[in-house]
Coordinates of C-alpha atoms and ligand atoms in Angstrom, one line a residue:
M453 CA 155.8 -8.6 108.1
T454 CA 158.9 -7.9 105.7
S455 CA 160.7 -4.5 105.5
F456 CA 159.0 -4.6 101.7
A457 CA 155.6 -4.6 103.1
F458 CA 156.2 -1.8 105.8
F459 CA 158.3 0.3 102.9
Q460 CA 154.7 -0.3 101.1
R461 CA 153.2 1.1 104.0
L462 CA 155.5 3.5 105.0
S463 CA 155.0 5.0 101.2
K464 CA 151.5 4.8 101.1
S465 CA 151.7 7.3 105.0
F466 CA 153.7 9.9 102.8
Q467 CA 150.9 9.8 99.8
D468 CA 148.2 10.4 101.4
H469 CA 150.2 12.2 103.9
P470 CA 152.9 14.0 102.4
S471 CA 153.2 16.6 105.5
H472 CA 155.3 12.5 107.1
L473 CA 157.9 13.4 104.4
K474 CA 158.7 16.1 106.2
L475 CA 158.7 14.7 110.0
I476 CA 160.2 11.8 109.0
L477 CA 163.0 13.9 107.7
L478 CA 163.6 15.8 110.8
C479 CA 162.6 12.5 112.7
T480 CA 166.1 10.4 111.4
T481 CA 168.5 13.2 112.9
V482 CA 167.0 12.2 116.1
T483 CA 168.7 9.0 118.3
G484 CA 167.1 6.1 118.9
G485 CA 162.8 5.2 119.9
G486 CA 160.9 3.9 117.1
L487 CA 159.6 4.5 114.2
L488 CA 155.3 5.0 113.8
A489 CA 153.6 2.6 111.6
Y490 CA 149.7 3.5 111.3
S491 CA 148.2 0.5 112.0
D492 CA 145.8 -1.6 109.1
A493 CA 142.4 0.6 109.5
A494 CA 141.3 -3.1 109.9
S495 CA 138.0 -3.1 112.3
S496 CA 136.9 -5.3 114.7
E497 CA 135.4 -7.8 113.2
V498 CA 133.7 -9.4 116.4
P499 CA 130.2 -8.6 117.2
V500 CA 129.7 -5.5 119.1
T501 CA 127.0 -8.4 121.4
E502 CA 130.5 -10.5 122.7
K503 CA 132.4 -7.8 123.0
K504 CA 133.6 -6.9 126.9
K505 CA 133.6 -3.8 128.3
V506 CA 137.1 -1.8 129.6
V507 CA 136.8 1.5 130.9
V508 CA 139.9 2.5 131.9
L509 CA 140.5 5.7 133.5
G510 CA 143.8 8.2 133.4
T511 CA 145.3 9.4 130.7
G512 CA 149.1 9.1 132.4
W513 CA 151.5 6.6 132.1
A514 CA 149.8 3.5 133.1
G515 CA 146.4 4.4 131.1
T516 CA 148.4 5.3 127.6
S517 CA 151.2 2.5 127.7
F518 CA 147.7 0.0 128.6
L519 CA 145.3 1.7 125.6
K520 CA 149.1 1.6 123.3
N521 CA 149.4 -2.1 123.8
L522 CA 145.5 -3.2 124.1
N523 CA 145.0 -5.3 120.4
N524 CA 142.4 -7.5 121.3
P525 CA 140.1 -6.1 119.1
R526 CA 137.0 -8.5 121.5
Y527 CA 137.0 -5.3 123.9
E528 CA 135.8 -2.1 123.6
V529 CA 137.7 0.4 125.5
Q530 CA 136.1 3.7 128.0
V531 CA 138.5 5.9 128.4
V532 CA 137.5 8.7 131.7
S533 CA 139.3 11.7 131.7
P534 CA 139.4 14.9 132.7
R535 CA 142.5 15.3 130.9
N536 CA 142.6 14.6 126.7
Y537 CA 146.4 14.2 125.9
F538 CA 149.5 12.2 128.0
A539 CA 151.9 14.7 129.7
F540 CA 155.3 13.5 129.7
T541 CA 155.9 14.1 133.8
P542 CA 160.1 13.7 133.8
L543 CA 160.8 16.4 131.6
L544 CA 158.1 19.1 133.8
P545 CA 160.8 20.4 135.1
S546 CA 162.0 21.1 131.8
V547 CA 159.2 23.5 131.0
T548 CA 159.4 25.5 134.7
C549 CA 162.3 27.2 131.9
G550 CA 161.6 27.4 128.8
T551 CA 164.3 25.0 127.8
V552 CA 161.3 23.0 126.5
E553 CA 157.5 24.6 125.4
A554 CA 154.9 22.6 126.8
R555 CA 153.1 21.7 123.9
S556 CA 156.1 19.4 123.1
I557 CA 155.1 17.0 125.7
V558 CA 151.8 16.5 125.3
E559 CA 150.3 13.9 123.3
P560 CA 146.0 13.9 122.5
V561 CA 145.0 10.5 123.5
R562 CA 143.2 10.8 120.4
N563 CA 146.1 10.2 119.1
I564 CA 147.6 7.8 120.6
A565 CA 144.6 6.1 120.4
K566 CA 143.6 5.5 116.8
K567 CA 147.4 4.7 116.1
D568 CA 149.1 2.0 116.6
F569 CA 152.2 2.6 118.2
S570 CA 153.6 0.0 119.8
S571 CA 154.8 -2.2 116.4
F572 CA 154.8 -2.7 113.2
S573 CA 153.0 -5.9 112.1
S574 CA 149.8 -5.7 110.0
E575 CA 148.4 -8.6 112.2
Q576 CA 147.8 -5.9 115.0
K577 CA 143.9 -4.4 114.6
E578 CA 142.3 -1.9 116.4
V579 CA 140.9 -1.8 118.9
D580 CA 138.1 0.7 119.6
V581 CA 138.3 3.1 122.1
L582 CA 136.3 5.8 123.1
F583 CA 137.1 8.8 124.9
S584 CA 135.2 11.3 127.6
E585 CA 136.9 14.1 128.8
A586 CA 135.0 13.8 133.1
E587 CA 136.9 12.8 136.1
C588 CA 135.3 10.0 137.6
V589 CA 134.0 11.1 140.9
K590 CA 132.8 7.3 142.4
I591 CA 133.3 4.0 141.7
D592 CA 130.5 1.3 142.3
A593 CA 132.3 -2.2 142.5
E594 CA 129.0 -3.7 143.4
N595 CA 127.4 -2.8 140.4
R596 CA 130.5 -2.1 138.3
K597 CA 129.5 1.4 137.6
I598 CA 131.2 4.5 137.7
Y599 CA 130.4 8.1 137.9
C600 CA 132.1 10.7 135.8
R601 CA 131.6 14.2 136.5
S602 CA 132.5 16.3 133.0
N603 CA 134.4 19.9 134.6
M604 CA 135.2 22.1 131.7
N605 CA 135.8 25.5 132.6
N606 CA 135.0 27.6 130.7
N607 CA 131.7 29.6 128.7
L608 CA 130.8 25.2 128.1
N609 CA 129.2 25.7 131.5
G610 CA 130.0 22.0 131.5
K611 CA 129.4 20.4 134.3
E612 CA 127.4 17.4 132.9
E613 CA 127.5 14.0 134.4
F614 CA 126.8 10.5 133.3
V615 CA 127.1 6.9 134.6
V616 CA 129.1 4.0 132.6
D617 CA 128.8 0.1 132.9
Y618 CA 132.2 -1.9 132.2
D619 CA 133.1 -5.5 132.0
Y620 CA 137.0 -4.2 133.6
L621 CA 138.2 -1.6 135.7
I622 CA 141.6 -0.6 134.4
I623 CA 142.5 2.2 137.8
A624 CA 145.2 4.6 136.6
V625 CA 143.8 7.7 138.2
G626 CA 147.5 8.7 139.5
A627 CA 148.0 10.4 142.8
N628 CA 147.7 13.9 144.3
V629 CA 150.1 15.9 145.5
N630 CA 151.2 15.3 149.5
T631 CA 150.9 19.3 151.5
F632 CA 150.7 16.5 155.6
N633 CA 148.2 19.3 156.3
T634 CA 151.2 21.7 156.4
P635 CA 149.4 25.6 157.1
G636 CA 149.1 27.6 153.7
V637 CA 150.8 24.9 151.1
V638 CA 148.1 24.9 149.0
E639 CA 147.1 28.1 148.9
N640 CA 151.0 29.8 148.6
C641 CA 152.8 27.3 147.1
H642 CA 153.2 26.2 143.5
F643 CA 153.3 22.7 142.5
L644 CA 154.5 20.3 140.0
K645 CA 152.8 17.9 138.6
E646 CA 150.9 18.3 135.9
V647 CA 151.5 20.5 132.6
E648 CA 149.6 23.8 134.0
D649 CA 151.6 23.8 136.9
A650 CA 154.5 23.9 135.0
Q651 CA 153.6 26.8 132.5
K652 CA 152.8 28.3 136.2
I653 CA 156.1 28.3 137.0
R654 CA 157.7 29.7 134.9
R655 CA 154.7 33.2 134.3
T656 CA 156.0 33.1 138.1
V657 CA 159.6 33.0 137.7
I658 CA 159.5 35.9 135.3
D659 CA 156.7 38.1 137.4
C660 CA 159.3 37.7 139.8
F661 CA 162.5 38.9 137.9
E662 CA 160.1 42.4 136.6
R663 CA 158.0 42.7 140.2
A664 CA 161.8 43.2 141.9
N665 CA 162.8 45.4 138.9
L666 CA 160.4 48.0 139.2
P667 CA 161.6 51.4 141.2
N668 CA 160.4 52.1 144.7
L669 CA 161.4 48.5 145.7
S670 CA 163.1 48.7 148.8
E671 CA 166.5 46.4 147.8
E672 CA 164.9 43.9 151.0
E673 CA 161.9 43.0 150.1
K674 CA 163.8 42.4 146.4
K675 CA 166.1 40.2 148.1
R676 CA 162.5 38.4 149.0
I677 CA 160.8 38.4 145.4
L678 CA 163.9 37.4 144.2
H679 CA 164.4 34.1 147.3
F680 CA 163.3 31.5 145.5
A681 CA 162.0 28.0 147.4
I682 CA 161.4 24.2 146.8
V683 CA 160.9 22.9 149.3
G684 CA 161.6 18.7 148.8
G685 CA 165.1 17.4 148.5
G686 CA 163.8 14.1 146.1
P687 CA 164.0 13.7 142.5
T688 CA 161.8 16.4 141.0
G689 CA 162.8 18.9 143.1
V690 CA 166.9 18.8 142.8
E691 CA 166.0 18.5 138.9
F692 CA 163.6 21.9 139.4
A693 CA 166.6 24.0 141.4
A694 CA 168.8 22.9 138.7
S695 CA 167.1 23.8 136.3
L696 CA 166.5 27.4 138.4
H697 CA 169.6 28.3 138.9
D698 CA 169.5 27.5 135.3
F699 CA 168.3 29.5 133.6
V700 CA 168.3 32.4 136.0
N701 CA 172.0 32.9 135.9
E702 CA 172.1 31.8 131.8
D703 CA 169.6 33.5 131.1
M704 CA 168.2 35.8 133.3
I705 CA 170.5 38.0 134.7
R706 CA 171.6 38.8 131.4
L707 CA 168.7 40.3 130.9
Y708 CA 168.4 41.8 134.8
P709 CA 172.0 43.4 135.4
G710 CA 169.9 45.2 137.8
I711 CA 168.7 42.7 140.5
K712 CA 170.9 40.3 140.0
D713 CA 173.2 40.0 143.4
L714 CA 170.0 39.6 145.2
V715 CA 169.1 36.9 144.0
K716 CA 168.6 33.3 146.4
I717 CA 167.3 30.0 144.8
T718 CA 166.8 27.5 148.5
L719 CA 166.4 23.7 149.3
L720 CA 164.6 23.0 152.0
E721 CA 165.1 18.8 152.9
A722 CA 163.6 17.7 156.3
G723 CA 165.6 14.1 156.0
D724 CA 169.9 14.7 156.8
H725 CA 170.9 14.0 152.3
I726 CA 169.3 15.1 149.1
L727 CA 168.1 12.3 146.9
S728 CA 168.0 10.4 149.4
M729 CA 167.0 7.2 147.2
F730 CA 169.9 7.7 145.0
D731 CA 173.5 5.4 146.1
K732 CA 175.8 7.8 148.0
R733 CA 178.4 8.8 145.1
I734 CA 175.1 11.1 143.6
T735 CA 174.1 12.0 146.2
A736 CA 177.2 13.6 147.9
F737 CA 178.1 14.8 144.1
A738 CA 174.6 17.1 143.7
E739 CA 175.0 18.3 147.0
D740 CA 178.5 19.5 146.6
K741 CA 177.7 21.0 143.2
F742 CA 175.1 22.4 144.6
Q743 CA 177.2 24.3 147.1
R744 CA 179.1 25.3 144.5
D745 CA 176.8 26.9 141.7
G746 CA 175.2 29.0 145.7
I747 CA 172.3 27.0 145.9
D748 CA 171.3 27.2 149.4
V749 CA 170.5 23.8 150.6
K750 CA 169.0 23.3 153.8
T751 CA 169.0 20.2 155.1
G752 CA 167.1 18.5 158.4
S753 CA 164.7 21.7 158.1
M754 CA 160.7 20.7 158.1
V755 CA 159.0 23.1 156.8
V756 CA 155.8 23.8 159.4
K757 CA 153.4 26.7 157.8
V758 CA 153.5 29.0 155.4
T759 CA 152.3 32.1 154.5
D760 CA 152.0 34.4 151.7
K761 CA 155.4 35.7 152.3
E762 CA 157.5 33.7 154.1
I763 CA 158.2 29.9 155.3
S764 CA 159.0 28.3 158.9
T765 CA 161.0 25.8 159.3
K766 CA 161.6 22.8 162.0
E767 CA 165.5 22.8 162.9
L768 CA 165.6 20.0 163.5
K769 CA 169.9 19.2 163.3
N770 CA 169.2 22.5 166.3
G771 CA 166.2 21.1 168.5
G772 CA 163.5 21.5 167.3
E773 CA 164.4 25.0 166.3
I774 CA 161.5 27.8 164.5
K775 CA 162.5 29.6 161.5
T776 CA 160.9 31.7 159.4
I777 CA 163.4 33.0 156.1
P778 CA 161.1 35.7 153.6
Y779 CA 160.3 34.4 150.2
G780 CA 159.2 36.1 146.7
M781 CA 158.1 32.1 145.3
A782 CA 157.8 28.9 146.9
V783 CA 157.3 25.7 145.1
W784 CA 156.3 22.3 147.3
S785 CA 157.0 19.4 146.2
T786 CA 157.0 16.2 148.8
G787 CA 155.7 13.2 147.3
I788 CA 152.7 12.1 146.7
G789 CA 149.4 11.3 148.4
T790 CA 146.1 9.2 147.5
R791 CA 143.0 11.1 145.0
P792 CA 139.3 11.3 147.6
F793 CA 137.6 9.5 145.3
I794 CA 140.4 6.4 145.7
K795 CA 140.8 6.8 149.6
D796 CA 136.3 6.6 149.2
F797 CA 136.3 3.7 147.1
M798 CA 138.9 2.4 149.6
A799 CA 137.4 2.6 152.0
Q800 CA 134.3 0.7 150.5
I801 CA 136.2 -2.0 149.5
G802 CA 137.4 -2.4 153.2
Q803 CA 141.1 -1.0 151.9
A804 CA 140.8 2.1 154.1
S805 CA 144.0 1.4 156.5
R806 CA 145.9 1.3 153.3
R807 CA 148.4 3.9 151.9
A808 CA 147.2 3.3 148.2
L809 CA 145.2 0.9 147.0
A810 CA 146.4 -2.4 147.6
T811 CA 146.2 -5.0 144.8
D812 CA 148.5 -8.0 143.7
E813 CA 150.9 -9.5 142.1
W814 CA 148.6 -9.5 139.0
L815 CA 147.8 -5.7 139.6
R816 CA 143.7 -6.7 140.6
V817 CA 142.1 -5.1 143.0
E818 CA 141.9 -6.7 146.3
G819 CA 138.4 -7.0 147.8
C820 CA 136.8 -6.9 144.8
N821 CA 136.5 -8.7 140.7
N822 CA 137.4 -7.7 137.3
V823 CA 139.1 -3.8 139.4
Y824 CA 142.6 -3.0 138.2
A825 CA 144.9 -0.7 139.4
L826 CA 148.9 0.0 138.4
G827 CA 150.8 3.7 139.3
D828 CA 151.1 5.3 140.8
C829 CA 147.7 5.7 143.0
A830 CA 148.7 0.8 143.7
T831 CA 150.9 -0.5 145.5
I832 CA 151.8 -4.5 145.3
N833 CA 150.7 -6.5 147.9
Q834 CA 153.6 -9.1 147.5
R835 CA 152.4 -12.1 148.7
K836 CA 154.4 -13.7 151.8
V837 CA 157.4 -17.1 150.7
M838 CA 155.9 -17.8 155.1
E839 CA 152.4 -17.3 154.0
D840 CA 153.0 -19.9 151.6
I841 CA 155.7 -22.4 153.2
A842 CA 153.3 -25.3 152.7
A843 CA 153.2 -25.1 149.6
I844 CA 156.4 -24.1 148.4
F845 CA 157.5 -27.6 149.8
K846 CA 154.7 -29.5 148.3
K847 CA 155.7 -27.8 145.4
A848 CA 159.6 -29.6 145.0
D849 CA 159.1 -32.4 146.8
K850 CA 158.5 -34.8 144.0
N851 CA 158.6 -37.2 145.2
N852 CA 156.3 -37.0 148.1
S853 CA 159.6 -38.3 151.0
G854 CA 158.2 -35.9 152.9
T855 CA 162.9 -34.5 152.7
L856 CA 163.8 -31.8 150.2
T857 CA 167.1 -31.8 148.6
V858 CA 169.2 -30.0 146.7
K859 CA 168.2 -30.8 144.1
E860 CA 164.6 -30.8 143.9
F861 CA 164.4 -27.3 145.7
Q862 CA 166.5 -26.2 142.7
E863 CA 164.1 -27.6 139.6
A864 CA 162.0 -25.9 141.4
M865 CA 163.6 -22.3 141.8
N866 CA 162.3 -20.8 137.8
D867 CA 158.8 -20.9 139.7
I868 CA 159.6 -20.1 142.6
C869 CA 161.3 -16.9 142.3
E870 CA 159.3 -16.1 139.6
R871 CA 155.9 -15.8 142.5
Y872 CA 158.1 -14.5 145.0
P873 CA 160.6 -12.6 143.9
Q874 CA 162.2 -11.6 147.7
L875 CA 164.4 -15.1 146.9
E876 CA 165.8 -13.9 143.9
L877 CA 166.2 -10.9 145.8
Y878 CA 167.9 -12.0 149.1
L879 CA 170.8 -14.1 147.8
K880 CA 171.2 -11.6 145.8
N881 CA 171.5 -9.1 148.3
N882 CA 173.0 -12.0 150.4
Q883 CA 175.6 -12.5 147.5
M884 CA 174.9 -16.4 147.5
R885 CA 175.1 -18.1 143.4
G886 CA 172.1 -20.5 145.1
I887 CA 169.8 -22.1 146.9
A888 CA 171.5 -24.4 147.4
D889 CA 173.8 -22.0 150.0
L890 CA 171.1 -20.7 151.4
L891 CA 170.0 -24.2 152.3
K892 CA 173.7 -24.7 153.8
E893 CA 173.8 -22.3 156.4
A894 CA 170.1 -23.6 157.4
K895 CA 171.5 -27.1 157.2
G896 CA 174.9 -26.4 159.0
D897 CA 178.9 -27.0 157.6
V898 CA 177.3 -30.8 155.2
K899 CA 178.0 -31.3 152.5
K900 CA 175.8 -29.5 149.7
E901 CA 175.1 -32.2 148.0
S902 CA 173.7 -34.2 150.9
I903 CA 171.6 -31.5 152.3
E904 CA 168.3 -32.9 153.0
L905 CA 165.0 -30.3 154.7
N906 CA 162.0 -31.5 156.4
I907 CA 159.3 -28.3 155.8
E908 CA 160.6 -27.7 159.7
E909 CA 164.7 -26.5 158.4
L910 CA 162.7 -25.0 155.6
K911 CA 160.8 -22.6 156.8
T912 CA 164.1 -21.8 159.0
A913 CA 166.3 -21.3 155.9
L914 CA 163.4 -18.1 154.2
S915 CA 162.6 -17.0 157.0
K916 CA 164.1 -14.2 156.9
V917 CA 163.7 -14.2 152.8
D918 CA 160.2 -12.1 153.1
S919 CA 162.3 -9.2 154.7
Q920 CA 162.9 -8.5 151.4
M921 CA 160.2 -7.4 149.6
K922 CA 159.9 -3.6 148.7
F923 CA 157.1 -1.2 147.8
L924 CA 157.9 -0.7 143.9
P925 CA 158.2 2.8 142.7
A926 CA 156.1 6.1 142.8
T927 CA 158.1 6.6 139.2
A928 CA 156.9 5.9 134.8
Q929 CA 159.0 3.3 134.1
V930 CA 156.6 1.5 137.2
A931 CA 153.3 2.8 135.6
S932 CA 154.1 1.9 131.6
Q933 CA 156.1 -1.1 132.5
Q934 CA 152.9 -1.9 134.9
G935 CA 150.3 -0.8 131.9
T936 CA 152.4 -3.2 129.2
Y937 CA 152.0 -6.1 132.1
L938 CA 148.6 -5.5 132.0
A939 CA 147.5 -5.0 127.7
K940 CA 149.1 -8.2 127.1
C941 CA 147.5 -10.1 129.8
F942 CA 143.8 -8.6 128.4
N943 CA 144.9 -9.2 125.0
R944 CA 145.1 -12.9 126.3
M945 CA 142.8 -13.3 128.1
E946 CA 141.3 -16.0 126.4
E947 CA 144.0 -18.2 124.7
C948 CA 144.5 -18.6 128.3
E949 CA 140.4 -19.4 128.8
K950 CA 141.1 -22.3 126.9
N951 CA 143.8 -23.2 128.5
P952 CA 143.9 -21.9 132.7
E953 CA 145.6 -23.9 134.2
G954 CA 149.4 -21.2 133.8
P955 CA 152.5 -22.2 135.1
L956 CA 152.6 -21.9 138.6
R957 CA 150.6 -23.7 140.9
F958 CA 151.0 -22.4 144.6
R959 CA 147.6 -20.4 145.5
G960 CA 145.1 -23.6 144.1
E961 CA 142.4 -22.5 143.6
G962 CA 141.4 -19.4 142.6
R963 CA 144.8 -17.6 141.4
H964 CA 145.8 -16.1 138.0
R965 CA 146.1 -18.0 135.1
F966 CA 148.9 -15.2 133.4
K967 CA 152.2 -14.4 135.3
P968 CA 152.9 -12.1 137.8
F969 CA 153.8 -8.6 137.5
R970 CA 158.0 -8.4 137.7
Y971 CA 159.0 -4.4 137.2
K972 CA 162.9 -4.1 135.3
H973 CA 165.2 -0.6 136.6
L974 CA 165.8 0.7 133.4
G975 CA 167.6 2.5 135.6
Q976 CA 167.6 6.2 136.9
F977 CA 168.4 9.9 135.9
A978 CA 168.5 13.2 138.4
P979 CA 169.4 15.8 136.2
L980 CA 171.6 18.2 138.0
G981 CA 172.0 21.4 135.6
G982 CA 175.0 22.9 133.5
E983 CA 174.7 20.2 131.5
Q984 CA 175.3 17.6 134.2
T985 CA 173.6 14.6 134.6
A986 CA 174.4 11.9 137.3
A987 CA 172.3 8.6 136.4
Q988 CA 172.0 5.1 138.5
L989 CA 172.0 2.2 136.3
P990 CA 170.9 -1.3 136.9
G991 CA 173.2 -3.3 138.3
D992 CA 174.8 -0.1 140.7
W993 CA 176.4 1.4 137.9
V994 CA 177.2 5.4 138.8
S995 CA 177.7 7.6 135.9
I996 CA 178.2 11.3 136.5
G997 CA 178.7 13.9 134.3
H998 CA 178.3 15.5 130.8
S999 CA 178.5 12.4 129.0
S1000 CA 174.9 11.3 131.6
Q1001 CA 173.6 14.3 130.0
W1002 CA 173.8 13.4 126.4
L1003 CA 172.5 10.1 127.5
W1004 CA 169.8 11.9 129.0
Y1005 CA 168.5 13.6 126.5
S1006 CA 168.4 10.0 124.1
V1007 CA 166.8 8.0 126.4
Y1008 CA 163.9 10.6 127.3
A1009 CA 164.5 11.9 123.3
S1010 CA 163.7 7.6 122.1
K1011 CA 161.3 7.3 124.9
Q1012 CA 158.9 10.1 124.0
V1013 CA 155.2 9.1 123.0
S1014 CA 155.4 9.7 119.3
W1015 CA 157.5 11.1 116.6
R1016 CA 156.1 14.7 116.7
T1017 CA 156.0 15.3 120.8
R1018 CA 160.2 13.5 120.5
A1019 CA 160.6 16.0 117.0
L1020 CA 159.1 18.9 119.0
V1021 CA 162.0 17.6 121.8
V1022 CA 164.1 18.1 120.2
T1023 CA 164.6 21.4 118.6
D1024 CA 163.2 23.0 121.5
W1025 CA 166.2 21.9 122.8
T1026 CA 168.1 22.7 119.4
R1027 CA 166.3 25.8 119.7
R1028 CA 167.9 26.6 123.7
F1029 CA 171.3 26.2 122.5
I1030 CA 171.4 28.7 120.0
F1031 CA 169.1 31.1 121.3
G1032 CA 168.5 31.1 124.7
R1033 CA 165.6 30.8 127.4
D1034 CA 162.7 32.8 126.7
S1035 CA 162.1 35.1 129.2
S1036 CA 158.5 36.1 127.8
R1037 CA 155.8 36.9 131.1
I1038 CA 153.2 34.9 128.3
Ligands
FAD2291 P1 149.5 9.8 136.3 O1 150.6 10.3 134.9 O2 149.4 11.5 136.6 O3 147.8 9.9 135.2 C1 147.1 9.4 136.5 C2 145.4 10.0 135.1 O4 145.1 9.9 135.2 C3 146.0 11.8 134.3 O5 145.4 11.4 132.9 C4 145.0 12.6 135.6 O6 144.9 13.4 134.7 C5 144.1 11.5 135.3 N1 143.2 11.2 136.7 C6 142.8 12.5 137.8 N2 142.3 11.5 138.4 C7 141.2 12.0 137.5 C8 139.8 10.9 137.7 N3 139.1 11.6 138.6 N4 139.3 9.9 136.9 C9 139.5 9.8 136.1 N5 141.3 10.0 135.8 C10 141.6 11.1 136.1 N6 159.3 8.7 137.1 C11 160.8 8.4 135.9 O7 160.4 7.1 136.4 N7 161.9 9.7 135.8 C12 161.4 10.2 135.8 O8 162.7 11.2 135.5 C13 160.6 11.0 136.1 N8 160.0 12.1 136.6 C14 158.6 13.0 137.1 C15 158.9 14.8 137.5 C16 157.9 15.2 137.6 C17 157.3 16.4 137.7 C18 156.3 14.6 138.2 C19 155.3 14.7 138.5 C20 157.3 12.8 138.1 C21 158.1 13.0 137.8 N9 157.8 10.8 137.0 C22 159.2 10.8 137.4 C23 156.7 10.6 138.0 C24 156.1 9.5 136.5 O9 155.2 10.9 136.5 C25 154.8 8.9 137.7 O10 154.8 8.5 138.1 C26 154.1 8.6 136.4 O11 152.9 9.8 136.1 C27 153.0 7.7 138.1 O12 151.9 7.5 136.6 P2 150.1 7.3 136.2 O13 149.2 6.8 135.0 O14 150.4 6.5 138.4 O15 150.0 8.4 136.5

């Protein structure tokens, strides 16, 4: 599309919707992001009967990224989710303390389904999308049906049940909080998973200050009420502890001067360090900073029981001694578990012993047809090099000589690394410049050019490669890249049907037509409070401090799902800078 055509469309949009002009003017002050353009209202011309029905479960990162990128009118899409909006989860800790308002980080899913956020191209066509606010309670993969129940907790008394048929099912339902069955956690702890959780935490923090401020309470009781315990030293627990510390020290102690010295924040972590998935420099900086800030970080402290007023911990560094800590508010943030209806489904398809729904690298659920799973509810079962060693050998040995030269292997290298990313990772981690180094290591000290390997020698050379296989982290980055990947596969489904030969031939019959999913890690942030953030960027580049905080602001502004939420979030940040956070209990 030419820039002239784009501006023509933009100006038409302004005439139709004058309020958008104001919005765009506001948004030009924001860093990053792409402009929102409306897709042409051309509805699909594909006869309804020829359309394939795609059912998407979930409106989180994976589900919405699939929806945003699906642009083939041959599909009719039905989305089923108990949430009729998308929530930008990385900003949930900011909602707990009122740095950002809850409504600023959500976008109605109907907006996302209707508009083309992904490109300016006038070639884009609308896909028919129907949304049902309900939860899926059962999947019947054999008959291609899902069973749903609407769950409206109000006077509508909605407990409607209905069944939906599908041709393709996309499972993107995220995960549950994992309590490890610790007694009392569900009853007494807050979780930080949904927007409602963040709102509830915000109200409870303010409640604690108001209660502790009441007359006639003993000093000891006030201390208990103002003790905030956070369980789990991962990115979410750490970010929440930092946000709470900022809220208390920048806003609350000014408003509650009489009780400010009684406030305490404790972070309980069973492992030896907080942020253990980050670079050691970040972990050390975070632990030092929290110590300076007066946040009590207790490592080696495993929570074994929670009552309404006390948390019991097993001190792993002290021979398992059990300690009890009085608390006013506890937030539980120790990782994720599988949703019950997904567990049932896994049992149905022979995956009962798995931790999450296992898929192949094309995100197809193993053990059933036309069902895909992505995001936090799924895990990719990466194919092992050793399982396919004979096929790899055959692929590389073009002249069928029975031995493999370095040159032959190098020619097949791109395809092999695409199919088995662990090979590339192994070479990188062992500082090998290429396959020649690997083969040389297996063969001994001979000239690289003259190396020839038979299949047994190739097995020896590649024997350690599979040890580099990694599970992908449960992050928004992974979920959203998977959604985009799958939508692109669906967009090209017909084209691939005409030309079913894909780039790889290792698996012979039944292999998929598309390149497997490859995750691209774009870096990770750990906000540590006081306008300081730690960033671990690709290539193990670490940056910590105020500059990373500005990078965090611009990345999170640019990653918003729409210009509307982008504008709201930036306005909230500005408001907080000027007026501080609001401490009203609403
Ligand atoms: P979700 O986004 O959880 O979406 C699941 C969807 O499924 C929801 O719409 C839900 O309503 C719906 N659903 C649930 N049950 C059913 C059902 N029975 N039927 C139909 N639909 C159902 N990741 C990062 O990369 N960077 C970060 O900074 C970051 N910060 C985070 C901070 C917090 C506080 C939290 C909680 C998570 C954070 N994450 C971050 C992780 C990230 O949010 C998740 O990895 C991501 O949300 C996973 O996406 P998903 O689509 O799989 O699941």
